[in-house]
CSV table of C-alpha atoms in Angstrom, one decimal:
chain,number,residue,atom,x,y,z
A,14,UNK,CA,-25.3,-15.7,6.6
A,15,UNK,CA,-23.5,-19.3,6.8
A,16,UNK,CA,-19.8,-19.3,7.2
A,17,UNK,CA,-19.9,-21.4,3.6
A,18,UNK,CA,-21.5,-18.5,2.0
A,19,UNK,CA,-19.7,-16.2,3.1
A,20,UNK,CA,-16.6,-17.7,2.0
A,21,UNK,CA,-17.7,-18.0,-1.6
A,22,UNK,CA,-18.6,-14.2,-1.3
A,23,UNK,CA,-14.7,-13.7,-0.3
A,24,UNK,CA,-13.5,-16.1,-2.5
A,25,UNK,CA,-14.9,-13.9,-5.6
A,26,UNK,CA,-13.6,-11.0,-3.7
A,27,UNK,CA,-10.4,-11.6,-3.7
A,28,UNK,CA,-10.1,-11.7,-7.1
A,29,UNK,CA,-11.6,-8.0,-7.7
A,30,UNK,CA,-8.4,-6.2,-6.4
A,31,UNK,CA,-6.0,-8.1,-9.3
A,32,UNK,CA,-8.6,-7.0,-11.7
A,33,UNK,CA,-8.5,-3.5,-10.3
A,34,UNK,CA,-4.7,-3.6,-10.3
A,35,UNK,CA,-4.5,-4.5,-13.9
A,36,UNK,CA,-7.0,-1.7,-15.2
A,37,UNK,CA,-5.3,0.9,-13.3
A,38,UNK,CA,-2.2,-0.2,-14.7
A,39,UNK,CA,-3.8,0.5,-18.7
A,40,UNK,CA,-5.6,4.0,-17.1
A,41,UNK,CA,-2.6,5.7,-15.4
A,42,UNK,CA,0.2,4.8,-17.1
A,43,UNK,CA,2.4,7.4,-19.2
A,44,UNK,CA,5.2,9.6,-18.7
A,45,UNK,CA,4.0,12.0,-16.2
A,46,UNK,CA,2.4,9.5,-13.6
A,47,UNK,CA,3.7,8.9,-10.0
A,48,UNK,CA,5.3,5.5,-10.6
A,49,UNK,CA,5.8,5.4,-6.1
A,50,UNK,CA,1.9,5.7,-6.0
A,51,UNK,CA,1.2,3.5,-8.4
A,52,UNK,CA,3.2,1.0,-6.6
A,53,UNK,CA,1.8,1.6,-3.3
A,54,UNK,CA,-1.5,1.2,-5.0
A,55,UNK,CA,-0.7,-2.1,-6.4
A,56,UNK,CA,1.0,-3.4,-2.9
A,57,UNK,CA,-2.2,-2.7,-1.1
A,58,UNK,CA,-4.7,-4.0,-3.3
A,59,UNK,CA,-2.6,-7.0,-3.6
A,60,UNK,CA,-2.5,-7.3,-0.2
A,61,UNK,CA,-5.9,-6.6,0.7
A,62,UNK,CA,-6.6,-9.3,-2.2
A,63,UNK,CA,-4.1,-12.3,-0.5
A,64,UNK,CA,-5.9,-11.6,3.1
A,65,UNK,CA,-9.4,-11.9,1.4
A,66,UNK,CA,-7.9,-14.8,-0.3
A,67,UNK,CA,-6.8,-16.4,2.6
A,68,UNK,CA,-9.7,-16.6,4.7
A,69,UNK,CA,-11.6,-17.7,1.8
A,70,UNK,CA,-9.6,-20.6,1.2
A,71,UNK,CA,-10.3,-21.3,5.2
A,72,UNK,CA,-13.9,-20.5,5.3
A,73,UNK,CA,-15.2,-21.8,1.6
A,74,UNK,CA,-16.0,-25.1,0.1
A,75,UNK,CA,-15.8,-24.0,-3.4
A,76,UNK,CA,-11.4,-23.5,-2.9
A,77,UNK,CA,-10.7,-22.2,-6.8
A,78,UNK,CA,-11.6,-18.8,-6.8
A,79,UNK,CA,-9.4,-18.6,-3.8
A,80,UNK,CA,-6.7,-20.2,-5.4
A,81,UNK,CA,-7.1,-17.9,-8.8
A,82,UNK,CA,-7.5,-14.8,-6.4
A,83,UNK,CA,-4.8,-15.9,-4.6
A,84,UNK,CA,-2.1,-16.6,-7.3
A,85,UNK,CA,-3.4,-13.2,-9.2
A,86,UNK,CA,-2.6,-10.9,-6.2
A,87,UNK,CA,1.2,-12.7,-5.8
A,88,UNK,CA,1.5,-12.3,-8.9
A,89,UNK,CA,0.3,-8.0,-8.7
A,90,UNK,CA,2.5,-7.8,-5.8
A,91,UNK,CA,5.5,-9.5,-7.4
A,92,UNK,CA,5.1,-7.0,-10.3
A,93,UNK,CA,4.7,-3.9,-7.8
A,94,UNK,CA,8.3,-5.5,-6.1
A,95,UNK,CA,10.5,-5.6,-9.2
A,96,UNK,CA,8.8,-2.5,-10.2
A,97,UNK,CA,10.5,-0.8,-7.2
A,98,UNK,CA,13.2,-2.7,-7.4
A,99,UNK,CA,13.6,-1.5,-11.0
A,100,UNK,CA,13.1,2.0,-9.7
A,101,UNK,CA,15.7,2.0,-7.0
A,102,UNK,CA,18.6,0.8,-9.5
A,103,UNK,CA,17.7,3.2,-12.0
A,104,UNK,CA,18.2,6.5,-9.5
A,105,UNK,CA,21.7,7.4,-8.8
């Protein structure tokens, strides 16, 4: 496998964990769901997504699904932040 192609597979990659975020997000939400797991979730798919991301953007040719997958996982783990931020100034 050429360093090219795989790049392109990691550049569609890195957008699956944003997508995965978001429809665990509709699943488990509700009044009786962990809202600390469902932030840990989100922080390490989003993560997992901006390292995919990253070395896509290095190894690939193709640089847009990078940059989508990219700006999609900030974006999860910017949500998962102010989510726990939300959560610590709402305890006493």
């Amino acid at each position: 496998m050429t360093r090219r192609k795989t790049g392109d597979i990691l550049s569609v990659t890195s957008i699956l964990p944003a997508i995965i975020s978001v429809i665990f997000f509709y699943i488990k939400r509700g009044p009786d769901f962990d809202i600390y797991f469902g932030i840990t979730v989100f922080s390490i798919l989003s993560i997992i997504g901006i390292i995919f991301a990253v070395i896509a953007l290095i190894m690939s040719k193709l640089r847009i699904f990078g940059l989508i997958g990219l700006i999609a996982n900030v974006l999860v783990l910017v949500f998962a932040f102010l989510l726990l931020l939300a959560m610590g100034i709402g305890e006493p």
